[in-house]
CSV table of C-alpha atoms in Angstrom, one decimal:
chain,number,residue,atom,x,y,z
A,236,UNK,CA,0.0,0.0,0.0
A,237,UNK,CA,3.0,2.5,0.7
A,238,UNK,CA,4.0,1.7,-2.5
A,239,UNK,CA,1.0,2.9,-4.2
A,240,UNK,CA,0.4,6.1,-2.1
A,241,UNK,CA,4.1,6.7,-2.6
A,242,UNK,CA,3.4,6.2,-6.5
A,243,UNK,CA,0.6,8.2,-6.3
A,244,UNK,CA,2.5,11.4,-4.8
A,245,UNK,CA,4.8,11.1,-7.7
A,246,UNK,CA,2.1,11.0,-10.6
A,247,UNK,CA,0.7,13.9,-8.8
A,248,UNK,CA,4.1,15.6,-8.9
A,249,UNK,CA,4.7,14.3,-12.8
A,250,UNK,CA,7.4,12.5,-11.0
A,251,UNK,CA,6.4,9.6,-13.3
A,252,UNK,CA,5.6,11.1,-16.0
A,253,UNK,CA,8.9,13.4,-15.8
A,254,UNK,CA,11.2,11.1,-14.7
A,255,UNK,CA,10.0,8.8,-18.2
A,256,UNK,CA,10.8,12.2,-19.9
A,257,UNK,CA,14.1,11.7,-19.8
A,258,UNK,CA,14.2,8.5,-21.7
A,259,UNK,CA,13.2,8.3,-24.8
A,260,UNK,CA,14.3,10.3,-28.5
A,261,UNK,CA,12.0,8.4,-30.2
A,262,UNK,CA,7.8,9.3,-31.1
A,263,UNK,CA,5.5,7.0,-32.9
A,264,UNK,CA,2.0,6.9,-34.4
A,265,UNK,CA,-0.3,4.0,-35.2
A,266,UNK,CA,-2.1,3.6,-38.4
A,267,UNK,CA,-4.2,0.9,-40.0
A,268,UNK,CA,-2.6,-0.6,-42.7
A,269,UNK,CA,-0.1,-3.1,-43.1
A,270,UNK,CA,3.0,-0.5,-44.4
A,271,UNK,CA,5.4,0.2,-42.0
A,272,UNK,CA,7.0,4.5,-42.3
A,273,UNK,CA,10.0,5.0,-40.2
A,274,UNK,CA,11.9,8.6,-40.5
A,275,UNK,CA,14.6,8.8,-39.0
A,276,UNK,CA,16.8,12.5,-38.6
A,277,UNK,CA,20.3,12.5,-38.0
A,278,UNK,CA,20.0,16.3,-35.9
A,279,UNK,CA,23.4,18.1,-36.0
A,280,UNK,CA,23.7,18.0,-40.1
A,281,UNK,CA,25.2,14.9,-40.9
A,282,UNK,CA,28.4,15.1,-43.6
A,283,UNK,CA,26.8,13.3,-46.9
A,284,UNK,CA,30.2,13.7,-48.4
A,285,UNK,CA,31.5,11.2,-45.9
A,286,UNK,CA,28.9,8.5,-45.6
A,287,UNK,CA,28.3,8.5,-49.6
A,288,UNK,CA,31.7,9.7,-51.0
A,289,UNK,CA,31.9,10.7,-54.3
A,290,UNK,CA,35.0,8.9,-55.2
A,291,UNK,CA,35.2,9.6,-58.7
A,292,UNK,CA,35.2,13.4,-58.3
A,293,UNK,CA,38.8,14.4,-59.1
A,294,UNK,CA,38.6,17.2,-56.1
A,295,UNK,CA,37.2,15.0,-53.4
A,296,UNK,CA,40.7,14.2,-52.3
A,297,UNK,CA,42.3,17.3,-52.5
A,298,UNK,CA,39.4,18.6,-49.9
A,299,UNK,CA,39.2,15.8,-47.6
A,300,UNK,CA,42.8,14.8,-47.1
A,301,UNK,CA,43.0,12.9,-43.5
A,302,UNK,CA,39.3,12.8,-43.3
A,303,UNK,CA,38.8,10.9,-46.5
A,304,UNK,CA,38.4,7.1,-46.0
A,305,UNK,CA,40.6,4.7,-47.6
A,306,UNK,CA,38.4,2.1,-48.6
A,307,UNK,CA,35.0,2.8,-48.9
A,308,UNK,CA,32.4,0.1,-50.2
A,309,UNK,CA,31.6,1.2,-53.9
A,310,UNK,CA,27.8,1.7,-55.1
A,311,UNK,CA,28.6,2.4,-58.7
A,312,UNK,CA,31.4,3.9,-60.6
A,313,UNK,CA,31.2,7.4,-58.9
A,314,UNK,CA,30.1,6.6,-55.3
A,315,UNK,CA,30.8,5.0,-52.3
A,316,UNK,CA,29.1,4.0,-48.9
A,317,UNK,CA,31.6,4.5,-45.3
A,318,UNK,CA,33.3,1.5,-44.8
A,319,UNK,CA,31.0,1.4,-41.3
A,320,UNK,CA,27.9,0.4,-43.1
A,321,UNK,CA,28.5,-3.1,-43.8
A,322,UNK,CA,24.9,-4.2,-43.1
A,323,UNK,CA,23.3,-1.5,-45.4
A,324,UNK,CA,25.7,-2.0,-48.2
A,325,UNK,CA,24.1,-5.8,-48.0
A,326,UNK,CA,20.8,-3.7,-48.6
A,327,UNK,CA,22.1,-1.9,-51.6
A,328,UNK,CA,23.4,-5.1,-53.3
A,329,UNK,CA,19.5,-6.6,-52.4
A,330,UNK,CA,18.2,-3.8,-54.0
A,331,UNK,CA,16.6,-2.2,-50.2
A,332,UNK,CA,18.7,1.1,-50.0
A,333,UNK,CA,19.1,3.7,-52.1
A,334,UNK,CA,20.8,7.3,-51.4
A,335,UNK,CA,20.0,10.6,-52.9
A,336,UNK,CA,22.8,12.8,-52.9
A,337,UNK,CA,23.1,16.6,-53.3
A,338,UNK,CA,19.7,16.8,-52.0
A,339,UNK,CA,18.5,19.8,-49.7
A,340,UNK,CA,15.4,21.4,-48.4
A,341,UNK,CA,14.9,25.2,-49.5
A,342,UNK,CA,16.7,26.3,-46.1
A,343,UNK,CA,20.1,28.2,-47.3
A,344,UNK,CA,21.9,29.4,-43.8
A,345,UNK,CA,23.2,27.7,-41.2
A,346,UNK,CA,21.2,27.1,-38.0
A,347,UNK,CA,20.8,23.8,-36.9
A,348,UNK,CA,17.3,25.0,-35.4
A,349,UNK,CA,15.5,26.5,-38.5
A,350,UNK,CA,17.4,23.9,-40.7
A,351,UNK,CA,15.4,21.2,-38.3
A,352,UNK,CA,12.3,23.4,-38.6
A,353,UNK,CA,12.3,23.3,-42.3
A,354,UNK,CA,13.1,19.9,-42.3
A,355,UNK,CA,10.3,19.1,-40.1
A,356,UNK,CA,7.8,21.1,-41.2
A,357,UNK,CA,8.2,20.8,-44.9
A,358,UNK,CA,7.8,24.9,-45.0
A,359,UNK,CA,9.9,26.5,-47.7
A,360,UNK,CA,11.5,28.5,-44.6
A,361,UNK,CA,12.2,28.7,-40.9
A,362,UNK,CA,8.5,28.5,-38.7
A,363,UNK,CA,6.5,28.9,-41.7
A,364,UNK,CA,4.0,26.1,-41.0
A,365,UNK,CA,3.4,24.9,-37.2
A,366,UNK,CA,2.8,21.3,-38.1
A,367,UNK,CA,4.9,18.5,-39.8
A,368,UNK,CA,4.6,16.6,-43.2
A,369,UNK,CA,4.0,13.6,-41.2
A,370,UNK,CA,1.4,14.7,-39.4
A,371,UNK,CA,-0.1,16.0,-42.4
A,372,UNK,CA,0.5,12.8,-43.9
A,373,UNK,CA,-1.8,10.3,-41.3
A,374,UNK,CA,-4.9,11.8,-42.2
A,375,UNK,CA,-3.8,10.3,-46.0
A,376,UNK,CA,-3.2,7.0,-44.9
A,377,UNK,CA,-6.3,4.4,-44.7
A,378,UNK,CA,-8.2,3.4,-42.1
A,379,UNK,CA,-8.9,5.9,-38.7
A,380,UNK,CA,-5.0,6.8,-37.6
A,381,UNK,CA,-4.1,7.3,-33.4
A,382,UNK,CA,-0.7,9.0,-32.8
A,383,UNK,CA,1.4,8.1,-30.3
A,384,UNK,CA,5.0,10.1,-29.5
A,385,UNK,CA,7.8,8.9,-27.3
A,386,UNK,CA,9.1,12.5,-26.3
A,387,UNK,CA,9.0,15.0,-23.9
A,388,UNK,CA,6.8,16.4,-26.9
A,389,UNK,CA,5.2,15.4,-30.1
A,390,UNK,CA,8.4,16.2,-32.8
A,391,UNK,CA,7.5,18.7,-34.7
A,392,UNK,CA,7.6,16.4,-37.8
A,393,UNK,CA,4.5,14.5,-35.7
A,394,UNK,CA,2.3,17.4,-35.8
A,395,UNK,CA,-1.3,18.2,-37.4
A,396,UNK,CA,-4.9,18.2,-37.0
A,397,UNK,CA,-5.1,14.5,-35.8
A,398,UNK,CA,-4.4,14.0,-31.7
A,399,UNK,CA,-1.0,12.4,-31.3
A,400,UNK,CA,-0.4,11.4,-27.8
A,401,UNK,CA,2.9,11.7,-25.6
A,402,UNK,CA,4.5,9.5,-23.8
A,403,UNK,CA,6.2,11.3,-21.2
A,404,UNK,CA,4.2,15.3,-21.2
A,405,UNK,CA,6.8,16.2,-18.2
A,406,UNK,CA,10.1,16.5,-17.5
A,407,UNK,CA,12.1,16.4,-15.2
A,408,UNK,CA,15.6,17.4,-15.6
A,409,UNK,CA,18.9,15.8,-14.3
A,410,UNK,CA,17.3,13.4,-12.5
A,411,UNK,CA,20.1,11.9,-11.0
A,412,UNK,CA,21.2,7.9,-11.4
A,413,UNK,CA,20.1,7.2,-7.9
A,414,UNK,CA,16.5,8.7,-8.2
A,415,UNK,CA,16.2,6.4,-11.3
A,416,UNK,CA,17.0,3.0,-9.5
A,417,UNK,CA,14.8,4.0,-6.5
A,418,UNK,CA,11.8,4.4,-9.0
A,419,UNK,CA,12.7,1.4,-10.7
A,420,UNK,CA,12.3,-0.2,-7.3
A,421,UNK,CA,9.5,1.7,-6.8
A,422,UNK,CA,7.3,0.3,-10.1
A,423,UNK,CA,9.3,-3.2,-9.6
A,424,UNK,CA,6.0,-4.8,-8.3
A,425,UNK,CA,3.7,-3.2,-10.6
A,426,UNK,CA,2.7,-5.5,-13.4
A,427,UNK,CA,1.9,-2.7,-15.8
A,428,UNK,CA,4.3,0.4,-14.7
A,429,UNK,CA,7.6,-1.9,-14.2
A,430,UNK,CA,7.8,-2.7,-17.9
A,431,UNK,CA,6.9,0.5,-19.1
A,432,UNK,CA,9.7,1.8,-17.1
A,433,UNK,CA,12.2,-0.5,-17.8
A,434,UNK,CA,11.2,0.2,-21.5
A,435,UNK,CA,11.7,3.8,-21.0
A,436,UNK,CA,14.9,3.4,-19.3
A,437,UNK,CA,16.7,1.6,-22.2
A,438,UNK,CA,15.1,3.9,-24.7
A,439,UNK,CA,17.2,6.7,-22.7
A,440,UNK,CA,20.0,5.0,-23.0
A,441,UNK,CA,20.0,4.0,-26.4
A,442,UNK,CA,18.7,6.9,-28.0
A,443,UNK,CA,21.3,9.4,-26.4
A,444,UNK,CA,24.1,7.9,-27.9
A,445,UNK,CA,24.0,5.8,-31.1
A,446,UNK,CA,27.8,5.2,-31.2
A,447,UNK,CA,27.7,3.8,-27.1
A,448,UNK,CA,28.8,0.8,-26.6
A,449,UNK,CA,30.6,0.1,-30.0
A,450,UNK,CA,27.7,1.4,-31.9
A,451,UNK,CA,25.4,-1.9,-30.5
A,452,UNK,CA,23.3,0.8,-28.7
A,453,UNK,CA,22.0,1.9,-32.2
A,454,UNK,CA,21.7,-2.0,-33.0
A,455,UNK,CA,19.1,-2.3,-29.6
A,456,UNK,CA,17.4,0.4,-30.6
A,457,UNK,CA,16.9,-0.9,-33.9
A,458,UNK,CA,15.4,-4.0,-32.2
A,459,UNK,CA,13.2,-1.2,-30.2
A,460,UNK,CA,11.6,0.4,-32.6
A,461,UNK,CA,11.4,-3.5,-34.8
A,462,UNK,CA,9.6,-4.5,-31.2
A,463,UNK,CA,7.0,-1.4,-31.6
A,464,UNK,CA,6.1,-1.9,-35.3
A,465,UNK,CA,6.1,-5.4,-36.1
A,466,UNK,CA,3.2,-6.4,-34.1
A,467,UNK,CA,0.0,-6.9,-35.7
A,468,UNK,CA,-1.5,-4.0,-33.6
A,469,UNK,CA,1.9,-2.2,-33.4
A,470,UNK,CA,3.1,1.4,-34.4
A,471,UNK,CA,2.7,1.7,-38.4
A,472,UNK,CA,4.2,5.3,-38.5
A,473,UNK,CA,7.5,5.7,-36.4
A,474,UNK,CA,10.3,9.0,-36.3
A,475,UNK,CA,13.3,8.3,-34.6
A,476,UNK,CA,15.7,11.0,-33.1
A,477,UNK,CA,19.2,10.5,-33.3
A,478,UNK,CA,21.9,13.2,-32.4
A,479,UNK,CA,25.3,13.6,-32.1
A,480,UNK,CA,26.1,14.4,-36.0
A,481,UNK,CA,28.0,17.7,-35.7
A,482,UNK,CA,31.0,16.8,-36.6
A,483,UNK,CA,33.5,20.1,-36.2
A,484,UNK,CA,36.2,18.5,-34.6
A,485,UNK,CA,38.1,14.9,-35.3
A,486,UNK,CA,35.1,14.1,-37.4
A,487,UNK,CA,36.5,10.9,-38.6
A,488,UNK,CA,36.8,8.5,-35.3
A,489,UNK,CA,33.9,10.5,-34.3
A,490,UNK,CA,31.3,10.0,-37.6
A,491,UNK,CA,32.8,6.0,-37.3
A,492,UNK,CA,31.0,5.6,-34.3
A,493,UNK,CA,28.1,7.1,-35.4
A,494,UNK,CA,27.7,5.1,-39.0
A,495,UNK,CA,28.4,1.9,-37.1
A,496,UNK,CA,25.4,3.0,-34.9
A,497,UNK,CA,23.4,3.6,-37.8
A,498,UNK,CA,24.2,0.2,-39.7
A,499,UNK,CA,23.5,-1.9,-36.7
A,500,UNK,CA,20.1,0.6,-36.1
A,501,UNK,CA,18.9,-0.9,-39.5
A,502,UNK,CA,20.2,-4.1,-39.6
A,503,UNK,CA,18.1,-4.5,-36.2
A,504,UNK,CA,15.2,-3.2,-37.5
A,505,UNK,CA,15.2,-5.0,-40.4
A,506,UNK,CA,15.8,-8.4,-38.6
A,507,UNK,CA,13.4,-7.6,-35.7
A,508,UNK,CA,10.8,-6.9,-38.5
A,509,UNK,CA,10.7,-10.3,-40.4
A,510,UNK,CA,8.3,-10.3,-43.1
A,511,UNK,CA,7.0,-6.9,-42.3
A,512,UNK,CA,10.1,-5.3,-43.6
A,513,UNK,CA,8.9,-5.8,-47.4
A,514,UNK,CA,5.7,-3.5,-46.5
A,515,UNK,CA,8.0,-0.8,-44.8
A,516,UNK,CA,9.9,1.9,-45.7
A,517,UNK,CA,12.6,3.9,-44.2
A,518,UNK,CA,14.0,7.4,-44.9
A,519,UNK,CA,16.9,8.9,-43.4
A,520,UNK,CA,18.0,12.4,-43.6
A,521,UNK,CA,19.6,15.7,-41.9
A,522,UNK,CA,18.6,19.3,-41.8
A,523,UNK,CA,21.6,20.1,-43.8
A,524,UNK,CA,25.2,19.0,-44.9
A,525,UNK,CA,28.8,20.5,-44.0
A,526,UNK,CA,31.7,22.2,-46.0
A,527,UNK,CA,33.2,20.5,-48.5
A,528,UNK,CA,36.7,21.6,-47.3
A,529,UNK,CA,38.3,20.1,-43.5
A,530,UNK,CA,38.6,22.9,-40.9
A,531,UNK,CA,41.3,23.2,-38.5
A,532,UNK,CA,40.4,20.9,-36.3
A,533,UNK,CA,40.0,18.0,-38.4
A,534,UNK,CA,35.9,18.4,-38.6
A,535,UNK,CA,33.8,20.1,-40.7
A,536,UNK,CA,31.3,22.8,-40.4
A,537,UNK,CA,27.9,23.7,-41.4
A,538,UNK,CA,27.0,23.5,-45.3
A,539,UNK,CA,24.4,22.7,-47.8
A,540,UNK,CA,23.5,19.9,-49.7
A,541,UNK,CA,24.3,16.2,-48.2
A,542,UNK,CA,22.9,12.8,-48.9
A,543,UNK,CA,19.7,10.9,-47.6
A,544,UNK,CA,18.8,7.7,-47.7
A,545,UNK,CA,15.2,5.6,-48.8
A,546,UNK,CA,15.3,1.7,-47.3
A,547,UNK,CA,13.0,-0.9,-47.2
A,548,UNK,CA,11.7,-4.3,-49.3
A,549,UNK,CA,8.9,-2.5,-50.6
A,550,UNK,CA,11.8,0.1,-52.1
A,551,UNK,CA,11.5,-1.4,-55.9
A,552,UNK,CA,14.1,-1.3,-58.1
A,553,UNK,CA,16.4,1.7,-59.1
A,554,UNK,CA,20.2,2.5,-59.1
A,555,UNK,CA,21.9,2.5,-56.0
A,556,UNK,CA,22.8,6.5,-56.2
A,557,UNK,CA,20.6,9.3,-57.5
A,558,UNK,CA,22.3,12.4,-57.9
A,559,UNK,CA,22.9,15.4,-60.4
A,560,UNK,CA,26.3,15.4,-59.3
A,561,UNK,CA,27.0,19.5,-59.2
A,562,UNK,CA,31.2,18.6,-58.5
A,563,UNK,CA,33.2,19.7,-56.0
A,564,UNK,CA,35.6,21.9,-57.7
A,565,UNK,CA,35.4,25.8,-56.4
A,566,UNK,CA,33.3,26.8,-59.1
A,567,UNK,CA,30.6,24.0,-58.5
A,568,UNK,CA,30.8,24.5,-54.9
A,569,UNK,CA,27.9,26.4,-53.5
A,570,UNK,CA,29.4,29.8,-52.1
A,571,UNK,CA,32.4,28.7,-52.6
A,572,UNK,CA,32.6,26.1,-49.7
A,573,UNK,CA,29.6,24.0,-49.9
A,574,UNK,CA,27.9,20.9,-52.0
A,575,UNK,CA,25.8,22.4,-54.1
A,576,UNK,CA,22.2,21.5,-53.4
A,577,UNK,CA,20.9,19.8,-57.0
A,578,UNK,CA,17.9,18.2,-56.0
A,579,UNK,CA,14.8,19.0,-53.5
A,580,UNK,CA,14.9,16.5,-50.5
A,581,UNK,CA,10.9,17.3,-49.7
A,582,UNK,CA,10.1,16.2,-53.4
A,583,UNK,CA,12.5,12.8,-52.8
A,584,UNK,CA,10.5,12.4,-49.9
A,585,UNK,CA,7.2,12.7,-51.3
A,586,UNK,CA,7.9,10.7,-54.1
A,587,UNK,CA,8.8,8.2,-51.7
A,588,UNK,CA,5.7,8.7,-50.0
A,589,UNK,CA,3.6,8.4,-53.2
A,590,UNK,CA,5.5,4.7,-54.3
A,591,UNK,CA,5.0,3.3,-50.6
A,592,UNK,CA,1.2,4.1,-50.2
A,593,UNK,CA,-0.1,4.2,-53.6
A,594,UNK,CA,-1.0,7.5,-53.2
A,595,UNK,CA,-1.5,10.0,-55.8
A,596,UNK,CA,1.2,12.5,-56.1
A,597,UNK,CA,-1.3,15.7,-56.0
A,598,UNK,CA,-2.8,14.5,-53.1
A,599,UNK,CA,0.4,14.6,-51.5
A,600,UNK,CA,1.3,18.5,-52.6
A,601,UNK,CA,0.8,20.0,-49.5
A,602,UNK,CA,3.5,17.8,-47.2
A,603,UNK,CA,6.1,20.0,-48.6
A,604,UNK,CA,6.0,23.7,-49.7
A,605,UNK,CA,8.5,22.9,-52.5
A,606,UNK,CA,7.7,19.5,-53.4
């Protein structure tokens, strides 16, 4: 009986509630139908140029000295994949990744927080809409659609007229290790509260840092996020968060760790989803790219154009890179420093969209401003 009047204090404090907060960088939504969505952003403007190298463009080498890989996994005759992605080059050979490269949205400075916004929102520029393509998008998909987010809030992206539901409304900040055990204690006895906690706790763990652990925390939050939408009642719509991509110093051990995350993320999720995977697909993509050129301490800074990614068995056929390769001599670059932006990553997207679902591509005009 303590236990519950001690619980009870704490819901009525959002101890709960705020404690969960901390956990999980992921958000979901449920809709009926049997095709699986997962987005997934890479916050911090992850370096294109590095996870699909051009290496057949004569300048790459002269601009990326050190940082340059010695022996990435070739696509085609121009591109490569980082030698970190192992398991997703097995999904370009099968035909169930593809990368678009030189792709941007219509967002031409350099803060991560409008480039996020515009990302998120599909608006042609910073806070122009207040909801998300994806939440525009549910009310598209068949059947009656419930959203669901795993965040202290529903991601931007999540937004729109149809009620999306949080996980964890609260927070409560720097909770410290110790507070966290004692509430595990706490719910240990409680059949339904234990393993939402114990849920919550790994999602904190995992989310905060896909290179932990040798990268294998992105590989059991692949198998998270597999767990959530392979059921027959599960998640059909799912955005995952993943940080850590601003890469301005020793990019290269640092971007490593973050790719082999990623690669064990998918390979998880692919596994975890069995059949499922050949009615799912999976984009991944960042608010923006970086320079073109290494700084001075061995990173890279904020640039332009970069590289996303479309995976999935319900992918179809197509070459493994897409790309009106601009170059990366001075004069192609854009301003001098940057890949120049060739192709609109809201209209990759919504084509995307339009091949998964079957859905008409006018119907799908108003996810993105510029699509």
């Amino acid at each position: 009986m303590t236990t519950q009047i001690d619980r009870r204090r704490l819901l009525a404090a959002g101890g709960l509630l705020g404690a969960i907060t901390l956990l999980p960088s992921a958000a979901f939504a449920a809709a009926q139908t049997d095709k699986r969505l997962v987005f997934l952003i890479q916050r911090g403007a992850a370096d294109g140029l590095a996870i699909v190298p051009p290496v057949g463009d004569p300048a790459l080498a002269s601009l990326r000295g050190a940082l340059r890989d010695d022996a990435p996994i070739p696509l085609d005759g121009m591109f490569g994949l980082h030698p970190e992605m192992q398991a997703t080059a097995g999904l370009f050979a099968a035909g169930e990744a593809r990368a678009f490269h030189a792709v941007a949205t219509a967002y031409r400075d350099r803060s991560h927080f409008d480039g996020q916004n515009v990302l998120e929102s599909g608006a042609a520029a910073p806070y122009g809409l207040r909801t998300g393509w994806l939440g525009r998008l549910l009310p598209l998909l068949p059947g009656e659609n419930e959203a669901l987010a795993l965040a202290p809030a529903v991601p931007l992206a999540l937004r729109g007229n149809q009620q999306v539901a949080t996980y964890s409304p609260n927070r409560l900040p720097d909770a410290s290790q110790d507070l966290l055990l004692r509430l595990g204690d706490l719910y240990a006895a409680d059949a339904q509260l234990a393993p939402m906690w114990a849920e919550a706790i790994k999602t904190k763990e995992l989310a905060g840092d896909l290179a932990g652990n040798d990268g294998r925390n992105g590989g059991d939050l692949g198998k998270l996020a597999a767990s959530l939408l392979a059921p027959a009642d599960g998640a059909r719509v799912m955005m995952i968060e993943t940080g850590g991509w601003d890469t301005h110093s020793n990019q290269k051990g640092r971007l490593a760790g973050q790719l082999r995350g990623l690669d064990r993320l998918l390979a998880e999720l692919k596994a975890g989803l069995g059949a499922a995977w050949s009615e799912t697909l999976v984009i991944v993509a960042t608010e923006f790219g970086r320079t073109a050129a290494v700084n001075g301490t061995q990173g890279t800074d904020h640039g332009t154009a970069s590289a996303a990614f479309l995976l999935g068995g319900a992918l179809g056929k197509g070459q493994p890179v897409v790309a009106d390769w601009p170059g990366l001599s001075h004069d192609s670059l854009f301003e001098g420093r940057d890949l120049k932006p060739t192709a609109d990553l809201g209209g990759v997207i919504s084509g995307a969209l339009g091949h998964h679902y079957g859905i008409d591509r006018t119907a799908l005009a108003g996810l993105f401003a510029t699509a």
